[in-house]
Coordinates of C-alpha atoms and ligand atoms in Angstrom, one line a residue:
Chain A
X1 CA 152.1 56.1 85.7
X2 CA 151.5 58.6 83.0
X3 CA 148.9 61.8 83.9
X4 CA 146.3 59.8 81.5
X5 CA 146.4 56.4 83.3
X6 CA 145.9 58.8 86.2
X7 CA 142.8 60.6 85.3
X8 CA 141.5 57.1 83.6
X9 CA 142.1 55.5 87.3
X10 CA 140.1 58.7 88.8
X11 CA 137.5 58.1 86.3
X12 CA 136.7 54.4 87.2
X13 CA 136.8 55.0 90.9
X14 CA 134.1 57.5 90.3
X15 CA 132.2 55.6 88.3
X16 CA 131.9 52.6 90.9
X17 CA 130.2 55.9 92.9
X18 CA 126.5 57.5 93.0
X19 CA 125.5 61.0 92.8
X20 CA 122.1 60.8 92.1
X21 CA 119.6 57.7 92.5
X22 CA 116.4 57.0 91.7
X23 CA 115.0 54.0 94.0
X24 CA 112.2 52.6 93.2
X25 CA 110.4 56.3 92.8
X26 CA 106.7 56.4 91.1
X27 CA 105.0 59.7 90.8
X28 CA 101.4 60.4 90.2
X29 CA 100.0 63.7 89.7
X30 CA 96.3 64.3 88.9
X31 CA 95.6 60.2 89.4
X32 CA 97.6 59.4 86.5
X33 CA 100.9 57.8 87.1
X34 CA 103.1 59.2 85.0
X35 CA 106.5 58.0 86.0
X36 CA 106.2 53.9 87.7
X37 CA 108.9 52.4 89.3
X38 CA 112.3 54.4 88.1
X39 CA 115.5 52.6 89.3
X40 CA 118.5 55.0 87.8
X41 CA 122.1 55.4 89.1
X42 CA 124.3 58.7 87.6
X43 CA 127.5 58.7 88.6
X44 CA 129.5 61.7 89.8
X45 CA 131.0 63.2 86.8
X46 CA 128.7 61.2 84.3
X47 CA 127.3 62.6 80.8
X48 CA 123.2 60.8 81.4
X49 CA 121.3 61.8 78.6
X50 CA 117.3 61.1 78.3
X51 CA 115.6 60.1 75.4
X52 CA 111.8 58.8 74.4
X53 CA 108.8 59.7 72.9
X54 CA 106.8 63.0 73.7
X55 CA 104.8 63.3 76.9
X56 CA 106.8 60.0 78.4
X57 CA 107.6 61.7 81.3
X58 CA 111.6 62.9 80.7
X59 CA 110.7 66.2 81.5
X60 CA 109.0 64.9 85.0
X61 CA 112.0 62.4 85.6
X62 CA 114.3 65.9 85.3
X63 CA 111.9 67.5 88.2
X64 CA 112.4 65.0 90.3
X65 CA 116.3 65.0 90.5
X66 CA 115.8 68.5 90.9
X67 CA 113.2 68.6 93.8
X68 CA 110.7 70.4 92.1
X69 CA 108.8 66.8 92.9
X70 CA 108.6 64.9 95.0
X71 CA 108.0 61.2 94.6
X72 CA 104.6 59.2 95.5
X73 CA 106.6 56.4 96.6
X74 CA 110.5 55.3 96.5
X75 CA 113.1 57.5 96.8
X76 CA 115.3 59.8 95.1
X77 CA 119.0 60.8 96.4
X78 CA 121.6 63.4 96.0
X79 CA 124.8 61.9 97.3
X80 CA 122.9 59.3 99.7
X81 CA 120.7 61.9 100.8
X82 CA 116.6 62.4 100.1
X83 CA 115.9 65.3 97.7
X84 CA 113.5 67.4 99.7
X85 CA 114.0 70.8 98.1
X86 CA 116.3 71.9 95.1
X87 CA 119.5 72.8 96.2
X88 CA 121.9 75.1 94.9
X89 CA 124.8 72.8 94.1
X90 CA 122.1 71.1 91.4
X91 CA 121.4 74.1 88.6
X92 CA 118.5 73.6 86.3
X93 CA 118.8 74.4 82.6
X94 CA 115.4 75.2 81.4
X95 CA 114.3 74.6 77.4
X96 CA 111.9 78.0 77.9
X97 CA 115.0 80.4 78.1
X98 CA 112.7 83.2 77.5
X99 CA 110.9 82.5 80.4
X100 CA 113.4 81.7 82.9
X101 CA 115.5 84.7 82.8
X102 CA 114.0 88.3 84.3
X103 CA 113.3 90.7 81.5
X104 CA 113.6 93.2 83.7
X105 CA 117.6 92.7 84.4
X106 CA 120.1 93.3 81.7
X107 CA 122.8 89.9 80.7
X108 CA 124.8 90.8 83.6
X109 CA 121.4 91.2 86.5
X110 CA 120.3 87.8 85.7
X111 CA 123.5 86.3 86.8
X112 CA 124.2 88.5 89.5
X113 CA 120.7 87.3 90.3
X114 CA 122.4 83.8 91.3
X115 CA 125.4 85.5 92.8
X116 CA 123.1 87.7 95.2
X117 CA 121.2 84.4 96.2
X118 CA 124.6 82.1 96.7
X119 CA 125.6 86.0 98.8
X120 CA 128.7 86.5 97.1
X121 CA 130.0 90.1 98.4
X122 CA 128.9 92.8 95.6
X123 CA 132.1 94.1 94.9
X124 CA 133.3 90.8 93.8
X125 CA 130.2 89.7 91.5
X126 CA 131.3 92.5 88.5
X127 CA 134.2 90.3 87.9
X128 CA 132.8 87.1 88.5
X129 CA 129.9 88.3 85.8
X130 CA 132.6 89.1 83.3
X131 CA 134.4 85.6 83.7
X132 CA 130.8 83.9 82.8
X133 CA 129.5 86.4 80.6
X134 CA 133.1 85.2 78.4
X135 CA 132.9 81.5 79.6
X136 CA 129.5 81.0 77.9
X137 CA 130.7 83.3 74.9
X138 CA 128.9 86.4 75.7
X139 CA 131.6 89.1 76.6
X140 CA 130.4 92.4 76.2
X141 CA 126.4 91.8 76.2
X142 CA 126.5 92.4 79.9
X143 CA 124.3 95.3 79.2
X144 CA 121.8 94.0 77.2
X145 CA 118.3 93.1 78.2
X146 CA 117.5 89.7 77.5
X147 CA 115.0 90.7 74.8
X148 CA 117.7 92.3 73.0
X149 CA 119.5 88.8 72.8
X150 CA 119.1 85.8 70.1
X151 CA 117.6 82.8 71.1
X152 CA 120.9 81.2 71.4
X153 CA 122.4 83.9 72.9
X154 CA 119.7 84.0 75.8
X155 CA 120.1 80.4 76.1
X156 CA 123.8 81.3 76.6
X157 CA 123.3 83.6 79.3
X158 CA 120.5 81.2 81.6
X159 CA 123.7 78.7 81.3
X160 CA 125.7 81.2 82.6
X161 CA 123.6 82.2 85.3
X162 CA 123.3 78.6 86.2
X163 CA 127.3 78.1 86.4
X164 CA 127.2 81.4 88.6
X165 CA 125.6 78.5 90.8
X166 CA 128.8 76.5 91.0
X167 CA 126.9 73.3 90.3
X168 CA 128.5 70.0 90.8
X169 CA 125.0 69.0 88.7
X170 CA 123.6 70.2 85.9
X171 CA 120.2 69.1 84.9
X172 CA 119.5 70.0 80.9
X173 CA 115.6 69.9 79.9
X174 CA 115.5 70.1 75.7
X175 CA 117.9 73.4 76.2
X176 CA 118.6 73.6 72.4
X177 CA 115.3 72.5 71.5
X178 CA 114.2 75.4 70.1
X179 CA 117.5 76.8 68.3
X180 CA 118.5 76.4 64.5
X181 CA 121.5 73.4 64.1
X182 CA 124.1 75.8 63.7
X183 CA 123.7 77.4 67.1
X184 CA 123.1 73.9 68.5
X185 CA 125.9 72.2 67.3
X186 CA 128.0 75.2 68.9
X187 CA 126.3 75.0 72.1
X188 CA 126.3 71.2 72.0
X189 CA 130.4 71.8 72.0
X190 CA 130.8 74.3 74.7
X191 CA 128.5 72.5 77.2
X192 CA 130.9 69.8 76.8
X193 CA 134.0 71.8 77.4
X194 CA 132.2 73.7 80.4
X195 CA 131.6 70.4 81.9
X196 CA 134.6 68.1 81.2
X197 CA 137.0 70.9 82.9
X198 CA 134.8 70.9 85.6
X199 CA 134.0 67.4 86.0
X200 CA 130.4 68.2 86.1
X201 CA 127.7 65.7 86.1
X202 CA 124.8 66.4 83.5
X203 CA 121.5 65.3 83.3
X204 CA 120.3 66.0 79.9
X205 CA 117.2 65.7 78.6
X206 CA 116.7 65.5 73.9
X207 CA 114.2 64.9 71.8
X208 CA 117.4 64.9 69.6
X209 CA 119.0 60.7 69.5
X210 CA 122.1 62.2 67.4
X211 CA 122.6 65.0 70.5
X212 CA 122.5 62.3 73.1
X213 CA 125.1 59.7 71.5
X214 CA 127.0 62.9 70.8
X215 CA 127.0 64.1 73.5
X216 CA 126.5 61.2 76.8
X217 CA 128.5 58.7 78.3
X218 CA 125.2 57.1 78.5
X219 CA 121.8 57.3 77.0
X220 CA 118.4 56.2 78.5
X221 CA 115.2 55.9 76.4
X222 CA 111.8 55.8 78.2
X223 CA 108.8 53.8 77.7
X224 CA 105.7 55.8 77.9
X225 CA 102.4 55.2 79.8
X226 CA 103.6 55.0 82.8
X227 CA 107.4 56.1 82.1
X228 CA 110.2 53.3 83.0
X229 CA 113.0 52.9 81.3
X230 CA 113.3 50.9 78.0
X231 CA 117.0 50.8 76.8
X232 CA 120.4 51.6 78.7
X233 CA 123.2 52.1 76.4
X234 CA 126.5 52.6 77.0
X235 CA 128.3 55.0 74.3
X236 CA 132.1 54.1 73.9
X237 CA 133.0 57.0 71.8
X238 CA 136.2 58.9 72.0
X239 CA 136.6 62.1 73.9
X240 CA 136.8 64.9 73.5
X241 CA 133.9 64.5 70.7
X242 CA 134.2 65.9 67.4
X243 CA 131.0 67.2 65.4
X244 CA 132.0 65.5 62.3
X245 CA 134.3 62.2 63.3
X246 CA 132.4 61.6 66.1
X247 CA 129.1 61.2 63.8
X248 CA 130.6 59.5 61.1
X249 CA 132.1 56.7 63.5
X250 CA 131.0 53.7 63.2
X251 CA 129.9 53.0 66.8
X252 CA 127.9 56.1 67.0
X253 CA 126.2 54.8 63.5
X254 CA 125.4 51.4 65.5
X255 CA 124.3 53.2 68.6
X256 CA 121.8 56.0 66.7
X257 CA 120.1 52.5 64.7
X258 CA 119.9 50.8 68.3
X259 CA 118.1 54.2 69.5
X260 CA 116.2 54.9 66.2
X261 CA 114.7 51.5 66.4
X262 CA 113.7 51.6 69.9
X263 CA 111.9 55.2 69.4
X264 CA 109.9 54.0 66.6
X265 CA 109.0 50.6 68.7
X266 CA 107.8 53.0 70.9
X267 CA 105.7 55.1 69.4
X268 CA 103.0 52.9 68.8
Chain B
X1 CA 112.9 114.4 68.0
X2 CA 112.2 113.3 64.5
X3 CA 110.1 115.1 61.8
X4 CA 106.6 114.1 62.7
X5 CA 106.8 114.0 66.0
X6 CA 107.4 117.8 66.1
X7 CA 104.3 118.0 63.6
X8 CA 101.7 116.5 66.1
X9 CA 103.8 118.5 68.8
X10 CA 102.6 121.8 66.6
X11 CA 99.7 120.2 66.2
X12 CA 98.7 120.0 69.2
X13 CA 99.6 123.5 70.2
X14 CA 97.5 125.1 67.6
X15 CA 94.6 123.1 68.5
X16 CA 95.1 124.4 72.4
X17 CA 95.8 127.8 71.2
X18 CA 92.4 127.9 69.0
X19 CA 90.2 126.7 71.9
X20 CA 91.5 129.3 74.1
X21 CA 91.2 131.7 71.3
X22 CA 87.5 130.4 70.5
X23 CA 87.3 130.7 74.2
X24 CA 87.9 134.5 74.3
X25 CA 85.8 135.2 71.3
X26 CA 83.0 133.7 72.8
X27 CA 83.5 136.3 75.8
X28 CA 84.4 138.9 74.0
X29 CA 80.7 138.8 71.8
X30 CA 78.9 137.8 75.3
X31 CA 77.7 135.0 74.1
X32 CA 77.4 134.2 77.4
X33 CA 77.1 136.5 80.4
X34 CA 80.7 137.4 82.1
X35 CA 79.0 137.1 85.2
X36 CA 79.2 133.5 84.7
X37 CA 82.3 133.2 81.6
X38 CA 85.4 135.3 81.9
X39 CA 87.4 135.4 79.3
X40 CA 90.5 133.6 79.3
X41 CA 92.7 137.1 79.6
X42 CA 90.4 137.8 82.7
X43 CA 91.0 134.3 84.1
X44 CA 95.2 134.9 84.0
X45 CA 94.4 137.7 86.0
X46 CA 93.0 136.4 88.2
X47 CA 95.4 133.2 88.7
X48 CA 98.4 135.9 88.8
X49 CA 96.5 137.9 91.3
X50 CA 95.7 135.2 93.1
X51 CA 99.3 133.9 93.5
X52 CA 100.6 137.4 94.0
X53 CA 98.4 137.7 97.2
X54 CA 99.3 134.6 98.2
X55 CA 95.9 133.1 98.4
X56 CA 96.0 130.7 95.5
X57 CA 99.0 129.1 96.0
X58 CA 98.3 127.9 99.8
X59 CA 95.0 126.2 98.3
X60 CA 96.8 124.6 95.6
X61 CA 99.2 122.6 98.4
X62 CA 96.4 122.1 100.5
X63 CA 95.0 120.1 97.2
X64 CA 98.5 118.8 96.7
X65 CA 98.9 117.6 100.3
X66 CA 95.5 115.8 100.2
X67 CA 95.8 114.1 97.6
X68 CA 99.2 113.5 97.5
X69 CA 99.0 112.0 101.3
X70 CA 95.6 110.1 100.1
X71 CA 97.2 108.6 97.2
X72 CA 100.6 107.4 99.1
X73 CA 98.3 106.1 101.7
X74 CA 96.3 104.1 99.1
X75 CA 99.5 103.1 97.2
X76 CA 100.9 101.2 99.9
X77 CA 98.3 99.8 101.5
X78 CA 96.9 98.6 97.9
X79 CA 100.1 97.4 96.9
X80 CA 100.7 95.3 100.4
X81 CA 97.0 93.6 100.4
X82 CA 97.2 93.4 96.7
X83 CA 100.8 91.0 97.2
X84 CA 99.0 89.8 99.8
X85 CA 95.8 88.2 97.7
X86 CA 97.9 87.8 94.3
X87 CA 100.4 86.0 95.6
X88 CA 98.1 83.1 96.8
X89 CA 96.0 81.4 95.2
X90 CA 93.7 80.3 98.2
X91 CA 93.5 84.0 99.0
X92 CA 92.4 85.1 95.6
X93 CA 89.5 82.5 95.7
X94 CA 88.7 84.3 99.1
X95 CA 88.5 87.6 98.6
X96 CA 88.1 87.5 95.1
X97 CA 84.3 87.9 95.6
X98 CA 84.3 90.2 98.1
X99 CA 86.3 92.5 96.1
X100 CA 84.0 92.2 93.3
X101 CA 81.6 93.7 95.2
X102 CA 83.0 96.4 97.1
X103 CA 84.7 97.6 93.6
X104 CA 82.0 99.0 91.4
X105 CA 80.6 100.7 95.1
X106 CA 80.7 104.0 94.0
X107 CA 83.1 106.1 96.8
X108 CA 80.2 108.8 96.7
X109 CA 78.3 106.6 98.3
X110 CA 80.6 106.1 101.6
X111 CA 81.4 109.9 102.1
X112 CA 78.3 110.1 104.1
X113 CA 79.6 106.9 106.2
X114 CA 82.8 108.4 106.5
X115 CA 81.3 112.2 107.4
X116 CA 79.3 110.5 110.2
X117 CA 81.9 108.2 111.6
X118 CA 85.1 110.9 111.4
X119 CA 83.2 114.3 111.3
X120 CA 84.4 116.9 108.4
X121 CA 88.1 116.6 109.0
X122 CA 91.7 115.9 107.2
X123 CA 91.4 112.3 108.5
X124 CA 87.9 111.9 106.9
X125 CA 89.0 113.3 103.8
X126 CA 92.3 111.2 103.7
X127 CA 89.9 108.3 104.3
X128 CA 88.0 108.9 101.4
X129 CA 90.7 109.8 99.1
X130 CA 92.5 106.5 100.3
X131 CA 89.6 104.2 100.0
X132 CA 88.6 105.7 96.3
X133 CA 92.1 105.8 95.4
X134 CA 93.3 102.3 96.5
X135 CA 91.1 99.7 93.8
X136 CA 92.8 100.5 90.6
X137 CA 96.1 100.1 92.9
X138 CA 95.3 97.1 94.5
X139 CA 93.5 95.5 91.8
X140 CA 96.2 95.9 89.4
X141 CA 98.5 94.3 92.1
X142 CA 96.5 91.3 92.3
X143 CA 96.6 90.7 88.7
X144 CA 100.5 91.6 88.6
X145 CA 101.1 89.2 91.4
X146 CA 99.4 86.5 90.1
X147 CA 100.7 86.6 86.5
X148 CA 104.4 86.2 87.6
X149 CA 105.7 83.7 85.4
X150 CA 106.0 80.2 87.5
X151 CA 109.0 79.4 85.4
X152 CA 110.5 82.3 87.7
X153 CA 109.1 80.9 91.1
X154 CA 111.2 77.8 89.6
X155 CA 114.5 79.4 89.0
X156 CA 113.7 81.6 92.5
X157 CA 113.9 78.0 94.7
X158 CA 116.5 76.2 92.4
X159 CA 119.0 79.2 93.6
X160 CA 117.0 79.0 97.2
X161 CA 116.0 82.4 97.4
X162 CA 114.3 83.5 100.6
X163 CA 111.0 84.9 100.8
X164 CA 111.4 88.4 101.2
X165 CA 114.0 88.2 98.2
X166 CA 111.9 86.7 95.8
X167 CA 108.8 89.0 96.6
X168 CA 111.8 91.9 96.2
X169 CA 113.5 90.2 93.0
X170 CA 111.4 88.4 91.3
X171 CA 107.2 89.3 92.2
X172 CA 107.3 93.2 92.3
X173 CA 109.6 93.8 89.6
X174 CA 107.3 91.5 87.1
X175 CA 104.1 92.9 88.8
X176 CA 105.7 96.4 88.3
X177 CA 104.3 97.8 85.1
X178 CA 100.6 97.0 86.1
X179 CA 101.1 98.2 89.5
X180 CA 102.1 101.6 88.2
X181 CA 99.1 101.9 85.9
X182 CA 96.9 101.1 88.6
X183 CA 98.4 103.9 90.2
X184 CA 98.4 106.1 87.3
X185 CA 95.0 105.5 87.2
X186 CA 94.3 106.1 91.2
X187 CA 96.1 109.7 90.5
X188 CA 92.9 111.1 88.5
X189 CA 90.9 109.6 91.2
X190 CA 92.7 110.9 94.7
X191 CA 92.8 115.0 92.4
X192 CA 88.9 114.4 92.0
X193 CA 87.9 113.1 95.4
X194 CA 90.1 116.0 97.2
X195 CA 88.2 118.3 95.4
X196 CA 84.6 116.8 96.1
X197 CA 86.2 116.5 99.9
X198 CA 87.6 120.0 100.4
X199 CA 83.8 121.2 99.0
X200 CA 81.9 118.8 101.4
X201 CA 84.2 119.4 104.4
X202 CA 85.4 123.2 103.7
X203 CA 89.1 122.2 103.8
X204 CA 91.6 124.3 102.4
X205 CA 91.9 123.9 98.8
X206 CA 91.4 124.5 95.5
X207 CA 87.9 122.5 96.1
X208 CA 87.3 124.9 98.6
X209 CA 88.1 128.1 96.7
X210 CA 86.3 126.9 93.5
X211 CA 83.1 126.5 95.9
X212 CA 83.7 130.3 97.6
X213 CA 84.2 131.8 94.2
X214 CA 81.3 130.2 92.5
X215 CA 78.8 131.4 95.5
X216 CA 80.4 135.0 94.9
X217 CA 80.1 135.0 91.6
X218 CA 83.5 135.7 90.8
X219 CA 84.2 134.0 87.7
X220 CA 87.3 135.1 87.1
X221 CA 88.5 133.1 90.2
X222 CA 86.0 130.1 90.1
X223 CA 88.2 129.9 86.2
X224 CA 91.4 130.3 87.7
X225 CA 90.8 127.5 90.5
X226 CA 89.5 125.3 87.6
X227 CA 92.6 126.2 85.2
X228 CA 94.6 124.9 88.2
X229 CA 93.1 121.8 89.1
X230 CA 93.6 120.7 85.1
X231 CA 96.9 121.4 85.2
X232 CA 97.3 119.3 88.2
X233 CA 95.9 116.7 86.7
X234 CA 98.5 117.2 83.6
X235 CA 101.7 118.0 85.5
X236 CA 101.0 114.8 87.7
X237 CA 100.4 112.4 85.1
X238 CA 103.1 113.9 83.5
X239 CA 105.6 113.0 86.5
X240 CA 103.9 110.0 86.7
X241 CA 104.8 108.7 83.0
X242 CA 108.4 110.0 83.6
X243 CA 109.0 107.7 86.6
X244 CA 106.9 104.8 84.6
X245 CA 109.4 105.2 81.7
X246 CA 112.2 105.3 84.0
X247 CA 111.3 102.3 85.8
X248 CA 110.2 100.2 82.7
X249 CA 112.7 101.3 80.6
X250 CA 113.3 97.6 79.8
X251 CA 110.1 96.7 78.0
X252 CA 111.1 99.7 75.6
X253 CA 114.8 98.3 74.9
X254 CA 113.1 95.3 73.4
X255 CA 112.8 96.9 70.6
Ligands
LIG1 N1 101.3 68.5 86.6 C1 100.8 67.5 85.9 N2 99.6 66.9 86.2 C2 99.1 65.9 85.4 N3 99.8 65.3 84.4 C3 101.0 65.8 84.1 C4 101.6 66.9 84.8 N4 102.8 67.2 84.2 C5 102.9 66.3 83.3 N5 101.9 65.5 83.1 C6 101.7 64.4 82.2 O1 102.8 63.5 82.4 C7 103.3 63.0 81.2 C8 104.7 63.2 81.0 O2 105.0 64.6 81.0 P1 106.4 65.2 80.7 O3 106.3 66.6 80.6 O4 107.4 64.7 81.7 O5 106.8 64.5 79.3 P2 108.1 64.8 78.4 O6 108.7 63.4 78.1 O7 109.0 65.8 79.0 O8 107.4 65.3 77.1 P3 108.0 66.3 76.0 O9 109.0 65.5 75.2 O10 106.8 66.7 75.2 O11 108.6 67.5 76.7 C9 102.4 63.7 80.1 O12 101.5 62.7 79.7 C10 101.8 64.8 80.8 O13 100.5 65.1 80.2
LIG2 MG1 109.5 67.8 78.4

């Protein structure tokens, strides 16, 4: 059996497998119900991005994988067990970079910030920081302050930080939302080469439909008012992706009408 | 140091060196009695006789060591009740009030209370020093503490911090740069009330001296007391913005 049959097998063996479920869960905050009844499975390994119209609840759907919420009612798991707290094996990519890193530590204090929590020994985290800081294409920033930094360049370094984690999940809310297309389309790539070698299993939230063919194994679009999901579809496009033949191919084409159609259903 | 900024530095030596030279005209033509203006060339004197006997100096630590231990003591007590009630909200609605009313309670008014219940001694003065010194502390700790960024509290359980380590990591550092205005601010205050403490108590001190001098009617030495006590004020602030740029050199690299 050749090495690609191999990995294939390894793939669809996972794939019959859940990391994280929703059962069930409903969340209300402030009276209002705001997500009703969510039933999701994501495998180990699995590229889930979210889709749907502003204020349907993707960002809230996020929090509760991570354990920032907790549902009203129903359940949500991390490998069979309740999420309770967040834990450190699930890292949370946040779309306000500017406010999630500490403006007070240079490049190379915010990630030692997740080294000193996960207690890696300090005489081991200078290298460790210099490995990231190059992973996420930062080498030789470690010195500057985050306010020094670019947009996409800060964004850059909160990834980092969160791979100083050693997730086995990452959970992406809108994390290029705010950057210009050429920084996006770069970042779009490397989180995909960060997480295929590690066989990482994202959760990524877009207001983007191109990103999230381009970038999932699977997209979900939401239904607002209470928000349930309102398509589940499958996207059989060739890996490793390509920014340009992976857009012009004809299944992405089909997919991004299928999407573009359900968006515009929704938003009134 | 770049062009202007050696300008205003001239500047601002020629406008100290006319006052004192106003200063000593204004003696010289007796426009107002010596008995109560020396000149400024009478007032060195007497600062470098009073050092030279050894006098002067053992006031000025005595200032020093009030307000130095009255403005530690109010540090860290207002910086531990002021994590204390910013860090929760249920305390801030609390004691919020209560605050708000003790604050604009002018520290005047509780020497007497504190003369009565301690007696004219060290521990009343640190009292007094401590309580005047400790609301610009504690208040700008509450506010420092409670504007942490949430986002932060966020990424602070994500990587399951603990307690102490977030408060160490995350809530001082971001509360830092009011905390050290507050006690920028508490500085002028602790000089001022171990002055008004060493004259009320007779403690050794500058406050003191000024008080003995001015009952003598030595000017000269009432001047020189004075002349110290400013430049108390000035070195300490001084310090004190040295250590602030230090510590907050950050929000400078920004740009
Ligand atoms: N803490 C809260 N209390 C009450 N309502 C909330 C709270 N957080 C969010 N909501 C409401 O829940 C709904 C979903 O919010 P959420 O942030 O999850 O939407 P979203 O899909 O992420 O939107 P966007 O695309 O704009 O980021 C919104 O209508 C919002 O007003
Ligand atoms: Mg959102």
């Amino acid at each position: 059996m050749s090495v690609v049959a191999k990995l294939d097998e390894a793939r669809a063996a996972r794939r019959q497998k859940t990391l994280i479920a929703f059962n069930a869960a409903t969340l209300r905050l402030g009276g209002k119900t705001i997500i009703e009844n969510l039933d999701l499975q994501v495998r180990p390994g699995e590229f889930l991005c979210i889709v749907g119209a502003s204020g349907c609840g993707k960002t809230t759907a996020l929090r509760l994988a991570a354990g920032l919420y907790r549902p009203t009612s129903g359940a949500v798991t991390f490998d069979g067990e309740e999420i309770t707290e967040p834990r450190r094996e699930v890292a949370i990519v946040f779309q306000d970079y500017g406010k999630a890193l500490l403006p007070w530590r240079t490049a190379a204090g915010n990630i030692s910030l997740a080294l000193e929590a996960s207690r890696v020994p300090a005489r081991e985290r200078g290298a460790r920081i210099e490995a990231l800081l190059r992973k996420v294409g930062l080498p030789g920033h470690a010195d500057k302050y985050p306010t020094e930094m670019s947009g996409g360049m800060q964004q850059r370094l909160q990834i980092a930080r969160c791979l100083a984690q050693e997730p086995t999940t990452l959970l992406m809310d809108e994390p290029f939302g705010a950057l210009d297309a050429m920084t996006r389309q770069g970042l779009q790539d490397e989180v995909l080469s960060l997480t295929e070698a590690s066989q990482t299993t994202v959760i990524f939230v877009t207001h983007d439909l191109d990103e999230a063919i381009y970038l999932g194994d699977r997209v979900i679009g939401l239904l607002p008012h209470p928000g349930r999901i309102g398509i589940e579809l499958d996207v059989d496009l060739p890996r490793p992706r390509d920014q340009l033949a992976t857009r012009e191919h004809p299944e992405f084409l089909r997919l991004r009408r299928q999407l573009f159609d359900f968006i515009k259903a929704t938003e009134h | 140091m770049n062009r202007t900024a050696i300008l205003w530095r001239v500047a601002s030596v020629l406008v100290a060196a006319s006052f004192i030279a106003a200063w000593q005209l204004v003696a010289d033509l007796r426009l107002v009695s010596p008995v109560f203006l020396p000149g400024p060339d009478r007032a060195w004197a007497a600062l470098v006789r009073g050092f030279s006997s050894g006098d002067l100096a053992g006031k000025l630590i005595g200032t020093l060591e009030h307000m130095a231990y009255g403005w530690l003591a109010a540090s860290i007590a207002g910086i531990a009740l002021g994590a204390l009630i910013g860090s929760s909200r249920t305390m801030r609605a609390y004691v919020a009030p209560s605050l708000e009313f003790l604050r604009p309670l002018p520290v005047s008014a509780i020497i007497p209370v504190a003369i009565a219940m301690l007696g004219l001694t060290q521990g009343m003065a640190l009292f007094v020093i401590a309580f005047g010194a400790i609301w610009p502390i504690m208040l700008a700790t509450v506010h420092g503490f409670a504007a942490v960024e949430p986002r932060l509290y966020e990424v602070a359980r994500s990587l399951q911090m603990s307690r102490a380590a977030i408060i160490g990591k995350i809530a001082l550092p971001s509360a830092l740069p009011d905390i050290l205005a507050g006690m920028r601010l508490s500085l002028t205050v602790a000089l001022i009330l171990s002055v008004v403490c060493e004259i009320l108590a007779g403690l050794d001190g500058l406050g003191h001296w000024v008080l003995l001098s001015a009952r003598a009617f030595r000017s000269a030495d009432l001047f020189a007391g004075v002349i110290l006590l400013g430049a108390t004020g000035y070195v300490t602030s001084i310090a004190m913005s040295l250590v602030e740029q230090r510590l907050l050199a950050w929000q400078t690299a920004a740009r």
